[in-house]
CSV table of C-alpha atoms in Angstrom, one decimal:
chain,number,residue,atom,x,y,z
A,1,MET,CA,-73.1,122.8,17.5
A,2,GLY,CA,-71.4,123.2,20.9
A,3,ILE,CA,-68.6,125.6,21.6
A,4,THR,CA,-66.1,122.8,21.6
A,5,GLY,CA,-66.9,121.9,18.0
A,6,LYS,CA,-66.7,125.5,16.9
A,7,ILE,CA,-63.3,126.0,18.6
A,8,LYS,CA,-62.0,122.8,17.2
A,9,ASN,CA,-63.1,123.7,13.6
A,10,LEU,CA,-61.5,127.2,13.8
A,11,LYS,CA,-58.3,125.3,13.1
A,12,TYR,CA,-59.4,124.9,9.5
A,13,VAL,CA,-59.9,128.7,9.2
A,14,PHE,CA,-56.4,129.6,10.4
A,15,GLU,CA,-54.5,126.4,9.3
A,16,PRO,CA,-56.3,124.9,6.3
A,17,LYS,CA,-54.5,122.4,4.0
A,18,SER,CA,-57.0,123.2,1.2
A,19,VAL,CA,-59.1,126.3,0.4
A,20,ALA,CA,-62.0,126.8,-2.0
A,21,ILE,CA,-62.6,130.4,-3.1
A,22,ILE,CA,-66.3,130.6,-4.0
A,23,GLY,CA,-66.6,133.7,-6.2
A,24,ALA,CA,-63.1,133.6,-7.6
A,25,SER,CA,-63.0,136.0,-10.5
A,26,ARG,CA,-60.8,136.8,-13.5
A,27,ASP,CA,-61.7,140.5,-13.0
A,28,PRO,CA,-58.8,142.2,-11.1
A,29,GLY,CA,-61.2,144.6,-9.5
A,30,LYS,CA,-63.4,141.8,-7.9
A,31,ILE,CA,-63.0,140.7,-4.3
A,32,GLY,CA,-62.8,137.0,-5.5
A,33,HIS,CA,-59.8,137.8,-7.7
A,34,ILE,CA,-58.0,139.8,-5.0
A,35,ILE,CA,-58.3,137.0,-2.4
A,36,MET,CA,-57.1,134.4,-5.0
A,37,ARG,CA,-54.0,136.6,-5.7
A,38,ASN,CA,-53.3,137.2,-2.0
A,39,PHE,CA,-53.1,133.4,-1.4
A,40,PHE,CA,-50.5,133.1,-4.1
A,41,GLU,CA,-48.6,136.2,-3.2
A,42,SER,CA,-48.5,135.0,0.4
A,43,SER,CA,-47.0,131.7,-0.7
A,44,PHE,CA,-49.8,129.6,0.8
A,45,ARG,CA,-48.5,126.0,0.9
A,46,GLY,CA,-51.8,124.3,0.6
A,47,LYS,CA,-54.2,123.7,-2.3
A,48,VAL,CA,-56.4,126.6,-3.7
A,49,TYR,CA,-59.5,125.7,-5.7
A,50,PRO,CA,-61.3,128.6,-7.5
A,51,VAL,CA,-65.1,128.1,-7.8
A,52,ASN,CA,-67.1,130.0,-10.4
A,53,PRO,CA,-69.7,128.4,-12.8
A,54,ASN,CA,-69.0,131.2,-15.4
A,55,ALA,CA,-65.2,130.7,-15.7
A,56,THR,CA,-62.9,127.9,-16.8
A,57,GLU,CA,-59.8,129.3,-15.0
A,58,VAL,CA,-58.7,132.0,-12.7
A,59,LEU,CA,-55.0,133.0,-12.6
A,60,ASN,CA,-54.2,130.0,-14.7
A,61,ILE,CA,-55.8,127.6,-12.1
A,62,PRO,CA,-58.7,125.4,-13.4
A,63,CYS,CA,-62.1,126.6,-12.1
A,64,HIS,CA,-64.9,124.5,-10.7
A,65,PRO,CA,-68.6,125.2,-11.2
A,66,SER,CA,-69.4,124.1,-7.6
A,67,VAL,CA,-67.5,123.1,-4.5
A,68,LEU,CA,-69.1,119.7,-5.0
A,69,ASP,CA,-67.1,119.3,-8.3
A,70,ILE,CA,-63.8,119.5,-6.5
A,71,LYS,CA,-62.2,116.0,-6.4
A,72,GLY,CA,-60.1,116.6,-3.3
A,73,GLY,CA,-61.1,117.5,0.2
A,74,VAL,CA,-61.7,121.1,1.2
A,75,ASP,CA,-60.9,122.4,4.7
A,76,CYS,CA,-62.2,126.0,4.4
A,77,ALA,CA,-64.3,127.9,1.9
A,78,ILE,CA,-63.9,131.6,1.3
A,79,ILE,CA,-67.2,132.9,0.1
A,80,ALA,CA,-67.4,136.2,-1.9
A,81,ILE,CA,-70.7,136.1,-3.8
A,82,PRO,CA,-74.0,138.0,-3.5
A,83,ALA,CA,-75.8,137.5,-0.2
A,84,ALA,CA,-78.8,135.8,-1.8
A,85,GLN,CA,-76.5,133.0,-3.1
A,86,VAL,CA,-74.5,132.5,0.1
A,87,ASN,CA,-76.8,130.0,1.9
A,88,HIS,CA,-77.0,127.7,-1.2
A,89,ALA,CA,-73.2,127.7,-1.4
A,90,LEU,CA,-73.0,126.9,2.4
A,91,VAL,CA,-75.3,123.9,1.9
A,92,GLU,CA,-73.0,122.6,-0.8
A,93,CYS,CA,-70.1,123.1,1.5
A,94,GLY,CA,-71.8,121.1,4.1
A,95,ARG,CA,-72.5,118.3,1.7
A,96,LYS,CA,-68.9,118.4,0.7
A,97,GLY,CA,-67.7,118.1,4.3
A,98,VAL,CA,-66.1,121.5,4.5
A,99,LYS,CA,-65.4,122.2,8.2
A,100,ALA,CA,-65.0,126.0,8.1
A,101,ALA,CA,-66.0,129.0,6.0
A,102,VAL,CA,-65.2,132.7,5.8
A,103,VAL,CA,-68.1,134.8,4.4
A,104,ILE,CA,-66.9,138.1,3.2
A,105,THR,CA,-70.3,139.1,1.8
A,106,GLY,CA,-72.5,141.7,3.6
A,107,GLY,CA,-76.2,142.3,3.3
A,108,PHE,CA,-77.4,140.2,6.2
A,109,GLY,CA,-78.7,141.3,9.7
A,110,GLU,CA,-76.7,144.5,9.6
A,111,THR,CA,-79.0,145.7,6.7
A,112,GLY,CA,-82.2,144.3,8.2
A,113,ASN,CA,-82.1,141.0,6.4
A,114,VAL,CA,-82.4,139.0,9.7
A,115,LYS,CA,-84.1,135.9,8.2
A,116,LEU,CA,-81.3,135.4,5.7
A,117,GLU,CA,-78.8,135.5,8.6
A,118,GLN,CA,-80.8,133.2,10.8
A,119,LYS,CA,-81.0,130.7,7.9
A,120,LEU,CA,-77.2,130.9,7.5
A,121,LYS,CA,-76.8,130.1,11.2
A,122,GLN,CA,-79.1,127.1,10.9
A,123,ILE,CA,-77.1,125.7,8.0
A,124,CYS,CA,-73.8,126.0,9.8
A,125,GLY,CA,-75.3,124.3,12.8
A,126,LYS,CA,-76.6,121.4,10.8
A,127,TYR,CA,-73.3,120.8,9.0
A,128,LYS,CA,-71.1,121.9,11.9
A,129,ILE,CA,-69.4,124.6,9.9
A,130,ALA,CA,-67.3,127.1,11.9
A,131,LEU,CA,-68.1,130.3,10.1
A,132,VAL,CA,-66.3,133.7,10.2
A,133,GLY,CA,-68.6,136.6,9.3
A,134,PRO,CA,-70.7,137.3,7.4
A,135,ASN,CA,-69.9,140.9,6.5
A,136,CYS,CA,-66.2,140.6,7.4
A,137,MET,CA,-62.8,141.4,5.9
A,138,GLY,CA,-61.2,138.0,6.3
A,139,VAL,CA,-58.4,136.2,8.1
A,140,ILE,CA,-54.6,136.3,8.2
A,141,ASN,CA,-52.3,133.7,9.7
A,142,ALA,CA,-48.7,134.9,9.0
A,143,GLN,CA,-47.2,131.6,10.0
A,144,SER,CA,-49.3,129.3,7.8
A,145,ARG,CA,-49.5,131.9,5.0
A,146,VAL,CA,-53.3,132.1,5.1
A,147,ASP,CA,-54.6,135.4,3.7
A,148,SER,CA,-58.3,135.8,2.9
A,149,VAL,CA,-58.4,139.5,3.5
A,150,PHE,CA,-59.9,141.2,0.5
A,151,LEU,CA,-57.5,144.2,0.4
A,152,PRO,CA,-54.6,143.8,-2.0
A,153,ILE,CA,-51.1,143.4,-0.5
A,154,TYR,CA,-49.7,146.4,-2.3
A,155,LYS,CA,-52.3,148.6,-0.6
A,156,LEU,CA,-52.4,147.0,2.9
A,157,GLY,CA,-49.1,145.8,4.4
A,158,ARG,CA,-48.9,142.4,5.9
A,159,PRO,CA,-47.0,141.9,9.1
A,160,HIS,CA,-44.4,139.2,9.6
A,161,SER,CA,-45.0,136.2,11.9
A,162,GLY,CA,-45.0,137.2,15.6
A,163,GLY,CA,-46.9,136.8,18.9
A,164,ILE,CA,-49.8,139.3,18.8
A,165,SER,CA,-53.3,138.2,17.6
A,166,PHE,CA,-55.9,140.8,16.6
A,167,VAL,CA,-59.7,140.1,16.8
A,168,SER,CA,-61.7,142.9,15.2
A,169,GLN,CA,-65.4,143.2,14.7
A,170,SER,CA,-64.7,146.0,12.2
A,171,GLY,CA,-62.8,145.2,9.0
A,172,ALA,CA,-61.8,148.8,8.6
A,173,VAL,CA,-60.4,149.2,12.1
A,174,GLY,CA,-58.7,145.8,11.8
A,175,GLY,CA,-57.2,146.9,8.5
A,176,CYS,CA,-55.8,150.1,10.1
A,177,ILE,CA,-54.1,148.1,12.9
A,178,VAL,CA,-52.7,145.5,10.5
A,179,ASP,CA,-51.2,148.3,8.3
A,180,LEU,CA,-49.7,150.1,11.3
A,181,VAL,CA,-48.1,147.0,12.8
A,182,ALA,CA,-46.7,146.0,9.4
A,183,LYS,CA,-45.2,149.4,8.8
A,184,ASP,CA,-43.7,149.4,12.3
A,185,GLY,CA,-42.2,145.9,11.9
A,186,ILE,CA,-44.3,144.3,14.7
A,187,GLY,CA,-45.0,140.6,14.3
A,188,MET,CA,-48.5,139.1,14.2
A,189,ALA,CA,-49.8,135.6,14.9
A,190,LYS,CA,-53.4,135.8,13.8
A,191,PHE,CA,-55.8,138.4,12.5
A,192,VAL,CA,-59.6,137.9,12.1
A,193,SER,CA,-62.2,140.4,11.1
A,194,TYR,CA,-65.4,138.7,12.3
A,195,GLY,CA,-68.1,141.1,11.2
A,196,ASN,CA,-71.6,140.0,12.3
A,197,GLY,CA,-70.2,137.1,14.3
A,198,THR,CA,-73.3,135.0,13.6
A,199,VAL,CA,-71.8,131.6,14.2
A,200,VAL,CA,-68.4,132.2,15.8
A,201,ASP,CA,-68.5,135.2,18.2
A,202,GLU,CA,-65.8,137.2,20.0
A,203,SER,CA,-65.9,134.9,23.0
A,204,ASP,CA,-65.2,131.9,20.8
A,205,TYR,CA,-62.1,133.6,19.3
A,206,LEU,CA,-60.8,134.4,22.8
A,207,GLU,CA,-61.2,130.8,23.7
A,208,TYR,CA,-59.4,129.6,20.5
A,209,LEU,CA,-56.5,132.0,21.1
A,210,TYR,CA,-56.2,130.9,24.7
A,211,HIS,CA,-55.2,127.5,23.3
A,212,ASP,CA,-53.1,128.9,20.4
A,213,ARG,CA,-49.4,128.4,21.1
A,214,ALA,CA,-48.3,131.1,18.6
A,215,THR,CA,-50.4,133.8,20.4
A,216,ARG,CA,-48.8,135.6,23.3
A,217,VAL,CA,-51.0,138.7,23.4
A,218,VAL,CA,-54.6,139.3,22.2
A,219,VAL,CA,-56.0,142.6,21.0
A,220,LEU,CA,-59.8,142.9,20.7
A,221,TYR,CA,-61.9,145.6,19.0
A,222,VAL,CA,-65.6,145.2,19.8
A,223,GLU,CA,-68.7,147.2,19.1
A,224,GLY,CA,-71.2,144.9,20.8
A,225,VAL,CA,-70.9,141.4,22.0
A,226,LYS,CA,-72.8,138.7,20.0
A,227,THR,CA,-73.2,136.4,23.0
A,228,SER,CA,-74.3,136.7,26.7
A,229,GLY,CA,-72.3,139.1,28.9
A,230,ALA,CA,-71.6,136.2,31.2
A,231,LYS,CA,-69.9,134.2,28.5
A,232,PHE,CA,-67.9,137.2,27.3
A,233,LEU,CA,-66.7,138.0,30.8
A,234,SER,CA,-65.8,134.3,31.4
A,235,ALA,CA,-63.8,134.2,28.2
A,236,MET,CA,-61.9,137.3,29.0
A,237,LYS,CA,-61.1,136.1,32.6
A,238,LYS,CA,-59.9,132.8,31.3
A,239,LEU,CA,-57.7,134.3,28.7
A,240,VAL,CA,-56.1,137.0,31.0
A,241,ARG,CA,-55.0,134.3,33.4
A,242,LYS,CA,-52.6,133.1,30.6
A,243,LYS,CA,-52.1,136.0,28.2
A,244,PRO,CA,-52.6,139.8,28.2
A,245,LEU,CA,-55.8,141.1,26.6
A,246,ILE,CA,-56.2,144.6,25.3
A,247,VAL,CA,-59.7,145.8,24.5
A,248,LEU,CA,-61.0,148.8,22.6
A,249,LYS,CA,-64.8,149.2,23.0
A,250,ALA,CA,-66.5,151.3,20.4
A,251,GLY,CA,-70.1,152.5,20.4
A,252,LYS,CA,-69.8,154.2,23.8
A,253,SER,CA,-72.1,157.2,22.9
A,254,SER,CA,-75.7,157.1,21.6
A,255,PHE,CA,-74.4,158.1,18.2
A,256,GLY,CA,-71.7,155.4,18.2
A,257,ALA,CA,-74.2,152.8,19.3
A,258,LYS,CA,-76.6,153.6,16.5
A,259,ALA,CA,-73.7,153.5,14.0
A,260,ALA,CA,-72.6,150.1,15.4
A,261,MET,CA,-76.1,148.7,14.7
A,262,SER,CA,-76.0,149.6,11.1
A,263,HIS,CA,-72.3,148.6,10.7
A,264,THR,CA,-72.2,145.1,12.1
A,265,GLY,CA,-75.8,144.7,13.4
A,266,SER,CA,-74.5,145.0,17.0
A,267,ILE,CA,-76.4,146.2,20.0
A,268,ALA,CA,-73.6,148.1,21.7
A,269,GLY,CA,-75.1,148.1,25.2
A,270,GLU,CA,-74.3,150.4,28.1
A,271,TYR,CA,-70.6,151.3,28.1
A,272,THR,CA,-70.4,151.3,31.9
A,273,ALA,CA,-71.2,147.5,31.8
A,274,TYR,CA,-68.4,146.9,29.4
A,275,GLU,CA,-66.0,149.0,31.3
A,276,ALA,CA,-66.8,147.1,34.5
A,277,ALA,CA,-66.4,143.7,32.8
A,278,ILE,CA,-63.0,144.7,31.3
A,279,ARG,CA,-61.8,145.9,34.7
A,280,GLN,CA,-63.2,142.8,36.4
A,281,ALA,CA,-61.4,140.5,33.9
A,282,HIS,CA,-58.2,142.4,34.5
A,283,ALA,CA,-57.9,143.2,30.8
A,284,ILE,CA,-56.4,146.4,29.6
A,285,GLU,CA,-58.8,148.9,28.1
A,286,ALA,CA,-57.6,151.1,25.2
A,287,HIS,CA,-59.6,154.3,24.6
A,288,SER,CA,-58.4,155.0,21.1
A,289,LEU,CA,-56.8,153.4,18.1
A,290,GLU,CA,-53.5,155.1,19.1
A,291,ASP,CA,-53.8,153.5,22.5
A,292,LEU,CA,-54.5,150.1,20.9
A,293,PHE,CA,-51.5,150.3,18.7
A,294,ASN,CA,-49.2,151.6,21.4
A,295,TYR,CA,-50.2,149.0,24.0
A,296,SER,CA,-49.8,146.3,21.3
A,297,LYS,CA,-46.3,147.6,20.5
A,298,MET,CA,-45.4,147.7,24.2
A,299,PHE,CA,-46.2,144.0,24.6
A,300,THR,CA,-43.7,143.1,21.9
A,301,GLN,CA,-40.9,144.4,24.1
A,302,PRO,CA,-39.1,142.3,26.8
A,303,PHE,CA,-41.1,142.2,30.0
A,304,CYS,CA,-39.6,143.9,33.1
A,305,THR,CA,-38.5,141.3,35.6
A,306,GLY,CA,-38.7,143.5,38.7
A,307,LYS,CA,-41.1,146.1,40.2
A,308,ASN,CA,-38.6,148.7,41.4
A,309,ILE,CA,-39.0,151.7,39.2
A,310,GLY,CA,-36.7,154.8,38.8
A,311,ILE,CA,-38.3,158.0,37.4
A,312,LEU,CA,-36.1,160.4,35.5
A,313,THR,CA,-37.4,163.8,34.4
A,314,ASN,CA,-36.4,167.4,33.6
A,315,GLY,CA,-39.7,168.7,35.1
A,316,GLY,CA,-40.6,168.0,38.7
A,317,GLY,CA,-44.4,167.9,38.4
A,318,ASN,CA,-44.2,165.1,35.8
A,319,GLY,CA,-42.1,163.1,38.2
A,320,VAL,CA,-44.9,163.4,40.8
A,321,LEU,CA,-47.4,162.1,38.2
A,322,GLY,CA,-45.1,159.3,37.4
A,323,ALA,CA,-44.9,158.3,41.0
A,324,ASP,CA,-48.7,158.2,41.2
A,325,ALA,CA,-48.7,155.9,38.2
A,326,VAL,CA,-46.1,153.6,39.8
A,327,SER,CA,-48.3,153.3,42.9
A,328,GLU,CA,-51.5,152.8,40.9
A,329,PHE,CA,-50.1,149.8,39.1
A,330,GLY,CA,-48.7,148.1,42.3
A,331,LEU,CA,-45.1,148.9,41.6
A,332,SER,CA,-42.4,150.5,43.9
A,333,LEU,CA,-40.1,153.5,43.7
A,334,ALA,CA,-36.5,152.2,43.7
A,335,ALA,CA,-34.3,153.4,46.5
A,336,PHE,CA,-31.0,154.7,45.0
A,337,GLY,CA,-27.8,153.0,46.3
A,338,GLU,CA,-25.0,155.1,47.9
A,339,GLU,CA,-22.8,155.0,44.8
A,340,THR,CA,-25.7,156.3,42.6
A,341,ARG,CA,-26.3,159.2,45.0
A,342,ASN,CA,-22.6,160.0,45.0
A,343,VAL,CA,-22.3,160.1,41.2
A,344,LEU,CA,-25.5,162.2,40.9
A,345,SER,CA,-24.2,164.7,43.5
A,346,HIS,CA,-21.3,165.5,41.2
A,347,LEU,CA,-23.4,165.5,38.1
A,348,LEU,CA,-26.4,167.7,39.1
A,349,PRO,CA,-26.6,171.3,40.4
A,350,PRO,CA,-26.3,171.6,44.2
A,351,TYR,CA,-29.9,172.6,44.6
A,352,ALA,CA,-31.1,169.3,42.9
A,353,THR,CA,-32.6,166.6,45.1
A,354,MET,CA,-30.8,163.2,44.8
A,355,SER,CA,-33.9,161.1,45.3
A,356,ASN,CA,-36.4,159.2,43.2
A,357,PRO,CA,-38.2,160.6,41.2
A,358,LEU,CA,-35.0,162.3,40.0
A,359,ASP,CA,-35.5,165.8,38.6
A,360,VAL,CA,-32.4,166.8,36.6
A,361,ILE,CA,-33.7,170.4,36.6
A,362,GLY,CA,-35.2,172.4,33.8
A,363,ASP,CA,-31.9,173.6,32.5
A,364,ALA,CA,-30.6,170.1,31.7
A,365,ASP,CA,-29.4,169.3,28.2
A,366,SER,CA,-29.2,165.9,26.6
A,367,VAL,CA,-25.7,165.2,28.0
A,368,ARG,CA,-26.8,165.7,31.7
A,369,TYR,CA,-30.0,163.8,31.1
A,370,GLY,CA,-28.1,160.9,29.5
A,371,LYS,CA,-25.5,160.7,32.2
A,372,ALA,CA,-28.2,160.6,34.9
A,373,LEU,CA,-30.0,157.9,32.9
A,374,GLU,CA,-26.9,155.8,32.7
A,375,THR,CA,-26.3,156.2,36.4
A,376,MET,CA,-29.8,155.1,37.3
A,377,LEU,CA,-29.6,152.0,35.0
A,378,ALA,CA,-26.3,151.0,36.6
A,379,ASP,CA,-27.9,150.9,40.0
A,380,GLU,CA,-28.8,147.2,40.9
A,381,ASN,CA,-31.8,148.5,42.9
A,382,VAL,CA,-33.4,149.9,39.8
A,383,ASP,CA,-35.3,147.3,37.6
A,384,ALA,CA,-36.6,149.8,35.0
A,385,VAL,CA,-36.5,153.6,34.4
A,386,MET,CA,-39.5,155.7,33.4
A,387,ALA,CA,-37.8,158.5,31.3
A,388,ILE,CA,-40.0,161.6,31.0
A,389,ILE,CA,-38.7,164.3,28.7
A,390,LEU,CA,-40.0,167.8,28.3
A,391,PHE,CA,-38.9,169.3,25.1
A,392,GLN,CA,-40.2,172.8,26.0
A,393,THR,CA,-37.1,173.6,28.0
A,394,VAL,CA,-34.4,175.7,26.4
A,395,GLN,CA,-31.5,173.2,26.6
A,396,MET,CA,-33.4,170.0,25.7
A,397,ASP,CA,-33.5,168.9,22.0
A,398,SER,CA,-33.9,165.9,19.8
A,399,ARG,CA,-30.3,164.7,20.6
A,400,VAL,CA,-31.7,163.2,23.8
A,401,VAL,CA,-33.2,160.4,21.6
A,402,ASN,CA,-29.8,159.1,20.6
A,403,VAL,CA,-28.7,159.3,24.2
A,404,ILE,CA,-31.6,157.1,25.2
A,405,VAL,CA,-31.0,154.6,22.4
A,406,ARG,CA,-27.3,154.3,23.4
A,407,ALA,CA,-28.2,153.8,27.0
A,408,SER,CA,-30.8,151.1,26.1
A,409,GLN,CA,-28.3,149.2,24.0
A,410,ALA,CA,-25.7,149.3,26.7
A,411,THR,CA,-27.8,147.8,29.5
A,412,ALA,CA,-30.2,145.0,30.4
A,413,GLY,CA,-32.4,147.4,32.3
A,414,GLU,CA,-35.8,148.5,30.8
A,415,ILE,CA,-36.5,152.1,29.7
A,416,PHE,CA,-40.0,153.4,29.3
A,417,VAL,CA,-40.1,156.8,27.5
A,418,ASN,CA,-42.8,159.5,27.9
A,419,ARG,CA,-42.4,162.8,26.0
A,420,ARG,CA,-44.1,166.1,26.6
A,421,LYS,CA,-44.2,168.2,23.5
A,422,ALA,CA,-45.1,171.9,23.2
A,423,SER,CA,-48.4,172.8,21.6
A,424,ARG,CA,-48.3,174.1,18.1
A,425,ARG,CA,-49.3,177.5,19.4
A,426,SER,CA,-46.4,177.7,21.9
A,427,GLN,CA,-44.0,176.4,19.3
A,428,ALA,CA,-45.1,179.1,16.8
A,429,THR,CA,-44.9,181.9,19.4
A,430,GLY,CA,-41.6,180.7,20.8
């Protein structure tokens, strides 16, 4: 099956009108039960068909012995049964005309069962099934209320509908990100944990999200690509021309690469090659989960419309580092207008320099810092302010947070905040 077919049929993964849950269970502790419940608790608007030859009903919904016994059509099958039974279920899905499947089950190539995984791929190719997984956590589409993730909603928060899509090779890492964005109130378009990526790989997901109107930003966690490096680079380049892409590459060390092989059956490859590809594609590389979350959150904010940056700090050296960052990213230091310099001259001590970066001096309190911030934001030459705060200084305290919030609410200008906090040791010793 060509890439066009796979991309087209991914629609039935994220926007199915009908879903069969193969392995649906009456046992609340079973994955098949949790997924069934998640579909109902998410208020999925389509039809849900439980499939289990040993049950007559699940959650008061009549159960079917096989997907072939379902009278209506099925767009997507969610499969949560033992690995040895998966391929038989997929053949039945193919005969039924099911266009997509999500295989939660592990126990394939990642555990050395390569032949079973190869057979799975052959079946999907024969019947043109776009398959997510195997060995994955599932899929979420907040807009269409699709939720095949096997973690209960009361344990893993679900984000509201938004513009960020997450593609994660690891279910656990993906789950962490989903939980973080849900708790922080960040909106999500799509989430997919693709596990082994046997049929649909990371490059295919990037291609699909390139066309997805709901997706404005894409976040990718990858241990090792399942396709050629050239295809992966091409997919990243194409996406970045239209939407920002944030990438976290795991398996950088020899220990991590070995762990990746046993986790998702991925050959991690040389990190330097990935690093070069990410840079060449003009994607943004995250180096930790914290980076990944913070970059994602940043892209939910309004974009700055200009490139003239004002830097405000209560520590001169940090202003110099900020100026280097401005230059590195092709931005410019704003030139303060005459009125701005005049106001600052009355606000700051006589030994302060009225230039950009603006150092309000180490004895500044939140009041002086706030007035300087308001003055910079009022300058039409300043498109955005990089606010760097050192809390180690005697006069500076947490009241500056309220000052920044008020300034942000009172202006159309953008404020980017960087805080420098004392180490625990210095805090303890005073």
